[in-house]
JSON list of C-alpha atoms in Angstrom, two decimals:
[
{"chain": "A", "resi": 549, "resn": "MET", "atom": "CA", "xyz": [219.98, 146.76, 176.26]},
{"chain": "A", "resi": 550, "resn": "ARG", "atom": "CA", "xyz": [219.26, 144.64, 173.18]},
{"chain": "A", "resi": 551, "resn": "SER", "atom": "CA", "xyz": [218.33, 141.70, 175.45]},
{"chain": "A", "resi": 552, "resn": "LEU", "atom": "CA", "xyz": [215.83, 143.91, 177.22]},
{"chain": "A", "resi": 553, "resn": "GLY", "atom": "CA", "xyz": [214.37, 144.97, 173.86]},
{"chain": "A", "resi": 554, "resn": "PHE", "atom": "CA", "xyz": [213.95, 141.38, 172.64]},
{"chain": "A", "resi": 555, "resn": "ALA", "atom": "CA", "xyz": [212.38, 140.43, 175.96]},
{"chain": "A", "resi": 556, "resn": "ALA", "atom": "CA", "xyz": [209.86, 143.25, 175.55]},
{"chain": "A", "resi": 557, "resn": "VAL", "atom": "CA", "xyz": [209.00, 142.09, 172.04]},
{"chain": "A", "resi": 558, "resn": "ILE", "atom": "CA", "xyz": [208.50, 138.51, 173.25]},
{"chain": "A", "resi": 559, "resn": "PHE", "atom": "CA", "xyz": [206.30, 139.76, 176.05]},
{"chain": "A", "resi": 560, "resn": "LEU", "atom": "CA", "xyz": [204.09, 141.65, 173.61]},
{"chain": "A", "resi": 561, "resn": "CYS", "atom": "CA", "xyz": [203.81, 138.67, 171.29]},
{"chain": "A", "resi": 562, "resn": "SER", "atom": "CA", "xyz": [202.94, 136.21, 174.05]},
{"chain": "A", "resi": 563, "resn": "GLY", "atom": "CA", "xyz": [200.54, 138.49, 175.92]},
{"chain": "A", "resi": 564, "resn": "CYS", "atom": "CA", "xyz": [196.77, 138.50, 175.96]},
{"chain": "A", "resi": 565, "resn": "ALA", "atom": "CA", "xyz": [194.65, 138.93, 172.85]},
{"chain": "A", "resi": 566, "resn": "THR", "atom": "CA", "xyz": [193.81, 142.57, 173.51]},
{"chain": "A", "resi": 567, "resn": "VAL", "atom": "CA", "xyz": [195.74, 145.81, 173.49]},
{"chain": "A", "resi": 568, "resn": "SER", "atom": "CA", "xyz": [194.96, 149.09, 175.21]},
{"chain": "A", "resi": 569, "resn": "MET", "atom": "CA", "xyz": [194.59, 151.88, 172.65]},
{"chain": "A", "resi": 570, "resn": "GLN", "atom": "CA", "xyz": [195.10, 155.55, 173.46]},
{"chain": "A", "resi": 571, "resn": "PRO", "atom": "CA", "xyz": [193.65, 158.13, 173.57]},
{"chain": "A", "resi": 572, "resn": "ALA", "atom": "CA", "xyz": [190.34, 156.27, 173.74]},
{"chain": "A", "resi": 573, "resn": "SER", "atom": "CA", "xyz": [191.52, 154.35, 176.84]},
{"chain": "A", "resi": 574, "resn": "MET", "atom": "CA", "xyz": [189.57, 151.34, 175.69]},
{"chain": "A", "resi": 575, "resn": "THR", "atom": "CA", "xyz": [190.45, 147.76, 174.87]},
{"chain": "A", "resi": 576, "resn": "THR", "atom": "CA", "xyz": [190.29, 146.61, 171.28]},
{"chain": "A", "resi": 577, "resn": "SER", "atom": "CA", "xyz": [189.96, 142.95, 170.50]},
{"chain": "A", "resi": 578, "resn": "PHE", "atom": "CA", "xyz": [191.93, 141.65, 167.55]},
{"chain": "A", "resi": 579, "resn": "SER", "atom": "CA", "xyz": [189.47, 138.79, 167.11]},
{"chain": "A", "resi": 580, "resn": "ALA", "atom": "CA", "xyz": [186.38, 140.97, 166.62]},
{"chain": "A", "resi": 581, "resn": "PRO", "atom": "CA", "xyz": [185.39, 141.65, 162.97]},
{"chain": "A", "resi": 582, "resn": "GLN", "atom": "CA", "xyz": [186.21, 145.18, 161.89]},
{"chain": "A", "resi": 583, "resn": "SER", "atom": "CA", "xyz": [183.53, 147.57, 160.73]},
{"chain": "A", "resi": 584, "resn": "GLU", "atom": "CA", "xyz": [183.91, 149.74, 157.64]},
{"chain": "A", "resi": 585, "resn": "LEU", "atom": "CA", "xyz": [184.70, 152.66, 159.95]},
{"chain": "A", "resi": 586, "resn": "SER", "atom": "CA", "xyz": [187.51, 150.82, 161.74]},
{"chain": "A", "resi": 587, "resn": "LYS", "atom": "CA", "xyz": [188.98, 149.64, 158.44]},
{"chain": "A", "resi": 588, "resn": "ALA", "atom": "CA", "xyz": [188.87, 153.14, 156.95]},
{"chain": "A", "resi": 589, "resn": "SER", "atom": "CA", "xyz": [190.44, 154.67, 160.07]},
{"chain": "A", "resi": 590, "resn": "ASP", "atom": "CA", "xyz": [193.24, 152.11, 160.12]},
{"chain": "A", "resi": 591, "resn": "ALA", "atom": "CA", "xyz": [193.86, 152.57, 156.40]},
{"chain": "A", "resi": 592, "resn": "PHE", "atom": "CA", "xyz": [194.11, 156.34, 156.92]},
{"chain": "A", "resi": 593, "resn": "CYS", "atom": "CA", "xyz": [196.77, 155.89, 159.62]},
{"chain": "A", "resi": 594, "resn": "GLU", "atom": "CA", "xyz": [198.69, 153.43, 157.47]},
{"chain": "A", "resi": 595, "resn": "MET", "atom": "CA", "xyz": [198.66, 155.88, 154.57]},
{"chain": "A", "resi": 596, "resn": "LEU", "atom": "CA", "xyz": [200.12, 158.66, 156.71]},
{"chain": "A", "resi": 597, "resn": "GLU", "atom": "CA", "xyz": [202.89, 156.35, 157.89]},
{"chain": "A", "resi": 598, "resn": "SER", "atom": "CA", "xyz": [203.67, 154.96, 154.43]},
{"chain": "A", "resi": 599, "resn": "ARG", "atom": "CA", "xyz": [203.90, 158.47, 152.93]},
{"chain": "A", "resi": 600, "resn": "GLY", "atom": "CA", "xyz": [206.31, 159.60, 155.66]},
{"chain": "A", "resi": 601, "resn": "TRP", "atom": "CA", "xyz": [203.95, 162.20, 157.10]},
{"chain": "A", "resi": 602, "resn": "VAL", "atom": "CA", "xyz": [203.98, 160.65, 160.59]},
{"chain": "A", "resi": 603, "resn": "ALA", "atom": "CA", "xyz": [206.15, 158.04, 162.29]},
{"chain": "A", "resi": 604, "resn": "SER", "atom": "CA", "xyz": [204.73, 154.57, 162.88]},
{"chain": "A", "resi": 605, "resn": "SER", "atom": "CA", "xyz": [202.80, 154.29, 166.14]},
{"chain": "A", "resi": 606, "resn": "SER", "atom": "CA", "xyz": [202.74, 150.48, 166.30]},
{"chain": "A", "resi": 607, "resn": "PRO", "atom": "CA", "xyz": [204.10, 148.87, 169.53]},
{"chain": "A", "resi": 608, "resn": "PHE", "atom": "CA", "xyz": [206.87, 147.17, 167.58]},
{"chain": "A", "resi": 609, "resn": "ALA", "atom": "CA", "xyz": [207.98, 150.41, 165.92]},
{"chain": "A", "resi": 610, "resn": "LEU", "atom": "CA", "xyz": [207.99, 152.18, 169.27]},
{"chain": "A", "resi": 611, "resn": "LEU", "atom": "CA", "xyz": [210.09, 149.39, 170.78]},
{"chain": "A", "resi": 612, "resn": "GLN", "atom": "CA", "xyz": [212.50, 149.52, 167.88]},
{"chain": "A", "resi": 613, "resn": "ARG", "atom": "CA", "xyz": [212.99, 153.27, 168.28]},
{"chain": "A", "resi": 614, "resn": "SER", "atom": "CA", "xyz": [213.33, 152.92, 172.05]},
{"chain": "A", "resi": 615, "resn": "PHE", "atom": "CA", "xyz": [215.77, 150.02, 172.24]},
{"chain": "A", "resi": 616, "resn": "PHE", "atom": "CA", "xyz": [217.56, 149.75, 168.91]},
{"chain": "A", "resi": 617, "resn": "SER", "atom": "CA", "xyz": [218.12, 153.37, 167.86]},
{"chain": "A", "resi": 618, "resn": "SER", "atom": "CA", "xyz": [220.74, 155.74, 169.15]},
{"chain": "A", "resi": 619, "resn": "GLN", "atom": "CA", "xyz": [219.63, 159.07, 170.59]},
{"chain": "A", "resi": 620, "resn": "ALA", "atom": "CA", "xyz": [220.80, 160.78, 167.41]},
{"chain": "A", "resi": 621, "resn": "ASP", "atom": "CA", "xyz": [218.56, 158.56, 165.28]},
{"chain": "A", "resi": 622, "resn": "GLN", "atom": "CA", "xyz": [215.36, 159.30, 167.21]},
{"chain": "A", "resi": 623, "resn": "THR", "atom": "CA", "xyz": [213.83, 162.07, 165.10]},
{"chain": "A", "resi": 624, "resn": "SER", "atom": "CA", "xyz": [210.37, 163.54, 165.46]},
{"chain": "A", "resi": 625, "resn": "ASP", "atom": "CA", "xyz": [207.52, 163.48, 162.96]},
{"chain": "A", "resi": 626, "resn": "THR", "atom": "CA", "xyz": [208.25, 167.10, 162.07]},
{"chain": "A", "resi": 627, "resn": "GLU", "atom": "CA", "xyz": [211.94, 166.46, 161.42]},
{"chain": "A", "resi": 628, "resn": "VAL", "atom": "CA", "xyz": [211.15, 163.45, 159.25]},
{"chain": "A", "resi": 629, "resn": "TYR", "atom": "CA", "xyz": [208.72, 165.47, 157.17]},
{"chain": "A", "resi": 630, "resn": "PHE", "atom": "CA", "xyz": [210.73, 168.64, 156.57]},
{"chain": "A", "resi": 631, "resn": "ASP", "atom": "CA", "xyz": [213.66, 166.45, 155.56]},
{"chain": "A", "resi": 632, "resn": "LYS", "atom": "CA", "xyz": [211.35, 164.57, 153.18]},
{"chain": "A", "resi": 633, "resn": "VAL", "atom": "CA", "xyz": [210.23, 167.74, 151.39]},
{"chain": "A", "resi": 634, "resn": "ALA", "atom": "CA", "xyz": [213.72, 169.33, 151.56]},
{"chain": "A", "resi": 635, "resn": "ALA", "atom": "CA", "xyz": [212.29, 172.33, 153.39]},
{"chain": "A", "resi": 636, "resn": "LYS", "atom": "CA", "xyz": [215.75, 173.64, 154.31]},
{"chain": "A", "resi": 637, "resn": "THR", "atom": "CA", "xyz": [217.46, 173.18, 150.97]},
{"chain": "A", "resi": 638, "resn": "ASP", "atom": "CA", "xyz": [215.11, 173.20, 147.98]},
{"chain": "A", "resi": 639, "resn": "ARG", "atom": "CA", "xyz": [213.54, 176.21, 146.31]},
{"chain": "A", "resi": 640, "resn": "VAL", "atom": "CA", "xyz": [210.92, 177.79, 148.57]},
{"chain": "A", "resi": 641, "resn": "ASP", "atom": "CA", "xyz": [208.17, 177.83, 145.93]},
{"chain": "A", "resi": 642, "resn": "LEU", "atom": "CA", "xyz": [208.72, 174.15, 145.09]},
{"chain": "A", "resi": 643, "resn": "VAL", "atom": "CA", "xyz": [208.61, 173.08, 148.73]},
{"chain": "A", "resi": 644, "resn": "GLU", "atom": "CA", "xyz": [205.52, 175.18, 149.35]},
{"chain": "A", "resi": 645, "resn": "GLY", "atom": "CA", "xyz": [203.76, 173.41, 146.48]},
{"chain": "A", "resi": 646, "resn": "ARG", "atom": "CA", "xyz": [204.68, 170.02, 147.96]},
{"chain": "A", "resi": 647, "resn": "ILE", "atom": "CA", "xyz": [203.34, 170.99, 151.37]},
{"chain": "A", "resi": 648, "resn": "VAL", "atom": "CA", "xyz": [200.04, 172.23, 149.91]},
{"chain": "A", "resi": 649, "resn": "ARG", "atom": "CA", "xyz": [199.59, 169.01, 147.92]},
{"chain": "A", "resi": 650, "resn": "ASP", "atom": "CA", "xyz": [200.33, 166.90, 150.99]},
{"chain": "A", "resi": 651, "resn": "ILE", "atom": "CA", "xyz": [197.92, 168.88, 153.17]},
{"chain": "A", "resi": 652, "resn": "ASP", "atom": "CA", "xyz": [195.18, 168.58, 150.55]},
{"chain": "A", "resi": 653, "resn": "THR", "atom": "CA", "xyz": [195.75, 164.83, 150.22]},
{"chain": "A", "resi": 654, "resn": "VAL", "atom": "CA", "xyz": [195.50, 164.23, 153.97]},
{"chain": "A", "resi": 655, "resn": "ARG", "atom": "CA", "xyz": [192.48, 166.52, 154.28]},
{"chain": "A", "resi": 656, "resn": "ALA", "atom": "CA", "xyz": [190.64, 164.72, 151.47]},
{"chain": "A", "resi": 657, "resn": "SER", "atom": "CA", "xyz": [191.43, 161.31, 152.99]},
{"chain": "A", "resi": 658, "resn": "LEU", "atom": "CA", "xyz": [190.32, 162.45, 156.43]},
{"chain": "A", "resi": 659, "resn": "SER", "atom": "CA", "xyz": [187.13, 163.81, 154.87]},
{"chain": "A", "resi": 660, "resn": "ASP", "atom": "CA", "xyz": [186.40, 160.35, 153.45]},
{"chain": "A", "resi": 661, "resn": "VAL", "atom": "CA", "xyz": [186.83, 158.79, 156.90]},
{"chain": "A", "resi": 662, "resn": "ASN", "atom": "CA", "xyz": [184.66, 161.50, 158.44]},
{"chain": "A", "resi": 663, "resn": "GLU", "atom": "CA", "xyz": [181.90, 160.80, 155.94]},
{"chain": "A", "resi": 664, "resn": "ILE", "atom": "CA", "xyz": [181.93, 157.11, 156.87]},
{"chain": "A", "resi": 665, "resn": "ALA", "atom": "CA", "xyz": [181.75, 158.09, 160.56]},
{"chain": "A", "resi": 666, "resn": "ARG", "atom": "CA", "xyz": [178.88, 160.50, 159.87]},
{"chain": "A", "resi": 667, "resn": "SER", "atom": "CA", "xyz": [176.91, 157.81, 158.02]},
{"chain": "A", "resi": 668, "resn": "PHE", "atom": "CA", "xyz": [177.73, 155.33, 160.77]},
{"chain": "A", "resi": 669, "resn": "ILE", "atom": "CA", "xyz": [176.21, 157.66, 163.37]},
{"chain": "A", "resi": 670, "resn": "ALA", "atom": "CA", "xyz": [173.26, 158.72, 161.18]},
{"chain": "A", "resi": 671, "resn": "ASP", "atom": "CA", "xyz": [172.34, 155.08, 160.58]},
{"chain": "A", "resi": 672, "resn": "HIS", "atom": "CA", "xyz": [172.28, 154.50, 164.36]},
{"chain": "A", "resi": 673, "resn": "LYS", "atom": "CA", "xyz": [174.81, 151.70, 164.15]},
{"chain": "A", "resi": 674, "resn": "LYS", "atom": "CA", "xyz": [176.18, 150.45, 167.45]},
{"chain": "A", "resi": 675, "resn": "ALA", "atom": "CA", "xyz": [179.68, 151.77, 167.98]},
{"chain": "A", "resi": 676, "resn": "THR", "atom": "CA", "xyz": [182.20, 149.28, 169.37]},
{"chain": "A", "resi": 677, "resn": "ARG", "atom": "CA", "xyz": [185.38, 149.91, 171.31]},
{"chain": "A", "resi": 678, "resn": "SER", "atom": "CA", "xyz": [187.27, 149.18, 168.10]},
{"chain": "A", "resi": 679, "resn": "ASP", "atom": "CA", "xyz": [185.31, 151.84, 166.20]},
{"chain": "A", "resi": 680, "resn": "VAL", "atom": "CA", "xyz": [186.01, 154.47, 168.82]},
{"chain": "A", "resi": 681, "resn": "SER", "atom": "CA", "xyz": [189.71, 153.69, 169.32]},
{"chain": "A", "resi": 682, "resn": "SER", "atom": "CA", "xyz": [190.42, 153.41, 165.58]},
{"chain": "A", "resi": 683, "resn": "PHE", "atom": "CA", "xyz": [188.69, 156.67, 164.73]},
{"chain": "A", "resi": 684, "resn": "GLU", "atom": "CA", "xyz": [190.34, 158.54, 167.60]},
{"chain": "A", "resi": 685, "resn": "GLU", "atom": "CA", "xyz": [193.73, 157.21, 166.48]},
{"chain": "A", "resi": 686, "resn": "ALA", "atom": "CA", "xyz": [193.01, 158.59, 162.99]},
{"chain": "A", "resi": 687, "resn": "LEU", "atom": "CA", "xyz": [192.27, 161.96, 164.58]},
{"chain": "A", "resi": 688, "resn": "VAL", "atom": "CA", "xyz": [195.51, 161.85, 166.59]},
{"chain": "A", "resi": 689, "resn": "GLN", "atom": "CA", "xyz": [197.54, 160.99, 163.50]},
{"chain": "A", "resi": 690, "resn": "ALA", "atom": "CA", "xyz": [195.87, 163.73, 161.47]},
{"chain": "A", "resi": 691, "resn": "ARG", "atom": "CA", "xyz": [196.86, 166.27, 164.11]},
{"chain": "A", "resi": 692, "resn": "LYS", "atom": "CA", "xyz": [200.42, 164.95, 164.12]},
{"chain": "A", "resi": 693, "resn": "SER", "atom": "CA", "xyz": [200.66, 165.33, 160.36]},
{"chain": "A", "resi": 694, "resn": "ARG", "atom": "CA", "xyz": [199.28, 168.86, 160.67]},
{"chain": "A", "resi": 695, "resn": "ARG", "atom": "CA", "xyz": [202.08, 169.76, 163.09]},
{"chain": "A", "resi": 696, "resn": "ALA", "atom": "CA", "xyz": [204.63, 168.29, 160.69]},
{"chain": "A", "resi": 697, "resn": "PHE", "atom": "CA", "xyz": [203.27, 170.34, 157.78]},
{"chain": "A", "resi": 698, "resn": "GLU", "atom": "CA", "xyz": [203.28, 173.49, 159.90]},
{"chain": "A", "resi": 699, "resn": "ALA", "atom": "CA", "xyz": [206.88, 172.94, 161.00]},
{"chain": "A", "resi": 700, "resn": "ALA", "atom": "CA", "xyz": [207.99, 172.65, 157.37]},
{"chain": "A", "resi": 701, "resn": "ASP", "atom": "CA", "xyz": [206.01, 175.75, 156.45]},
{"chain": "A", "resi": 702, "resn": "ASN", "atom": "CA", "xyz": [207.64, 177.67, 159.31]},
{"chain": "A", "resi": 703, "resn": "ILE", "atom": "CA", "xyz": [211.05, 176.78, 157.92]},
{"chain": "A", "resi": 704, "resn": "LEU", "atom": "CA", "xyz": [210.05, 178.32, 154.60]},
{"chain": "A", "resi": 705, "resn": "THR", "atom": "CA", "xyz": [208.96, 181.50, 156.38]},
{"chain": "A", "resi": 706, "resn": "GLU", "atom": "CA", "xyz": [212.34, 181.71, 158.12]},
{"chain": "A", "resi": 707, "resn": "ARG", "atom": "CA", "xyz": [214.09, 181.28, 154.78]},
{"chain": "A", "resi": 708, "resn": "ASN", "atom": "CA", "xyz": [211.93, 183.83, 152.98]},
{"chain": "A", "resi": 709, "resn": "SER", "atom": "CA", "xyz": [209.54, 186.01, 154.93]},
{"chain": "A", "resi": 710, "resn": "ALA", "atom": "CA", "xyz": [208.11, 187.32, 151.65]},
{"chain": "A", "resi": 711, "resn": "GLN", "atom": "CA", "xyz": [206.93, 183.88, 150.51]},
{"chain": "A", "resi": 712, "resn": "SER", "atom": "CA", "xyz": [203.38, 183.54, 149.19]},
{"chain": "A", "resi": 713, "resn": "SER", "atom": "CA", "xyz": [200.58, 182.33, 151.44]},
{"chain": "A", "resi": 714, "resn": "LEU", "atom": "CA", "xyz": [199.50, 179.31, 149.39]},
{"chain": "A", "resi": 715, "resn": "THR", "atom": "CA", "xyz": [199.48, 177.15, 152.50]},
{"chain": "A", "resi": 716, "resn": "THR", "atom": "CA", "xyz": [197.09, 179.39, 154.43]},
{"chain": "A", "resi": 717, "resn": "GLY", "atom": "CA", "xyz": [193.94, 178.21, 152.70]},
{"chain": "A", "resi": 718, "resn": "ALA", "atom": "CA", "xyz": [195.09, 174.59, 152.78]},
{"chain": "A", "resi": 719, "resn": "PHE", "atom": "CA", "xyz": [195.68, 174.76, 156.54]},
{"chain": "A", "resi": 720, "resn": "GLU", "atom": "CA", "xyz": [192.30, 176.40, 157.14]},
{"chain": "A", "resi": 721, "resn": "ALA", "atom": "CA", "xyz": [190.47, 173.67, 155.23]},
{"chain": "A", "resi": 722, "resn": "PHE", "atom": "CA", "xyz": [192.46, 170.96, 157.02]},
{"chain": "A", "resi": 723, "resn": "ASP", "atom": "CA", "xyz": [191.75, 172.52, 160.43]},
{"chain": "A", "resi": 724, "resn": "ALA", "atom": "CA", "xyz": [188.03, 172.55, 159.65]},
{"chain": "A", "resi": 725, "resn": "GLU", "atom": "CA", "xyz": [188.15, 168.85, 158.75]},
{"chain": "A", "resi": 726, "resn": "ILE", "atom": "CA", "xyz": [190.04, 168.06, 161.96]},
{"chain": "A", "resi": 727, "resn": "GLU", "atom": "CA", "xyz": [187.38, 169.89, 163.97]},
{"chain": "A", "resi": 728, "resn": "ARG", "atom": "CA", "xyz": [184.73, 167.83, 162.19]},
{"chain": "A", "resi": 729, "resn": "SER", "atom": "CA", "xyz": [186.62, 164.69, 163.20]},
{"chain": "A", "resi": 730, "resn": "LYS", "atom": "CA", "xyz": [186.68, 165.83, 166.81]},
{"chain": "A", "resi": 731, "resn": "SER", "atom": "CA", "xyz": [182.90, 166.35, 166.86]},
{"chain": "A", "resi": 732, "resn": "LEU", "atom": "CA", "xyz": [182.33, 162.96, 165.26]},
{"chain": "A", "resi": 733, "resn": "ALA", "atom": "CA", "xyz": [184.68, 161.29, 167.73]},
{"chain": "A", "resi": 734, "resn": "ASP", "atom": "CA", "xyz": [182.70, 162.80, 170.62]},
{"chain": "A", "resi": 735, "resn": "ALA", "atom": "CA", "xyz": [179.48, 161.49, 169.06]},
{"chain": "A", "resi": 736, "resn": "LEU", "atom": "CA", "xyz": [180.97, 158.00, 168.64]},
{"chain": "A", "resi": 737, "resn": "VAL", "atom": "CA", "xyz": [182.09, 157.93, 172.28]},
{"chain": "A", "resi": 738, "resn": "ALA", "atom": "CA", "xyz": [178.61, 159.01, 173.38]},
{"chain": "A", "resi": 739, "resn": "SER", "atom": "CA", "xyz": [177.04, 156.28, 171.23]},
{"chain": "A", "resi": 740, "resn": "TRP", "atom": "CA", "xyz": [179.37, 153.65, 172.63]},
{"chain": "A", "resi": 741, "resn": "ARG", "atom": "CA", "xyz": [178.66, 154.72, 176.22]},
{"chain": "A", "resi": 742, "resn": "ASP", "atom": "CA", "xyz": [174.88, 154.78, 175.64]},
{"chain": "A", "resi": 743, "resn": "ASP", "atom": "CA", "xyz": [174.92, 151.25, 174.20]},
{"chain": "A", "resi": 744, "resn": "ASN", "atom": "CA", "xyz": [176.97, 149.96, 177.11]},
{"chain": "A", "resi": 745, "resn": "SER", "atom": "CA", "xyz": [174.75, 151.71, 179.66]},
{"chain": "A", "resi": 746, "resn": "ALA", "atom": "CA", "xyz": [171.69, 150.08, 178.10]},
{"chain": "A", "resi": 747, "resn": "LEU", "atom": "CA", "xyz": [173.28, 146.67, 178.48]},
{"chain": "A", "resi": 748, "resn": "SER", "atom": "CA", "xyz": [174.32, 147.17, 182.11]}
]
């Protein structure tokens, strides 16, 4: 099995210069210069991974989890997060405060990326495949972190049904920012398609 994993890694490293990115279903060239929007989107995803709010989505990380980890080691984003904040063991009020702070941090960071996307569209800049795929990946990762936060919050509810509702407002604000991201992503896709239609 390890031989198969190393072969897959070698294949990825020796392949062509492009990689198919989901969910945009577009091809992103590594050689093309990145726009401010692509850089901000990538930085957002990297922050979520580095803070332990989502698992790495890079091809190499996926291969490592697929080929070099036992079934018992393959935990989900939600399991990684509620372990990180000690949702099952620490005091409920302390964990709730951690969740709220984490939600607010991700929401504020996503808001910054959304503002760059809004300005990008308002300035009628031409959206590239890289812009679309990077921004959509940021949206996907934001939703994944949201599910992780909710799972941890649900554990607190199971432990103490009378807990305060500090997370309610944080989730509502985060959901609104995610919806804004979705609308901006749709606008970026439309811009990219219009530019390509004009060239064809």
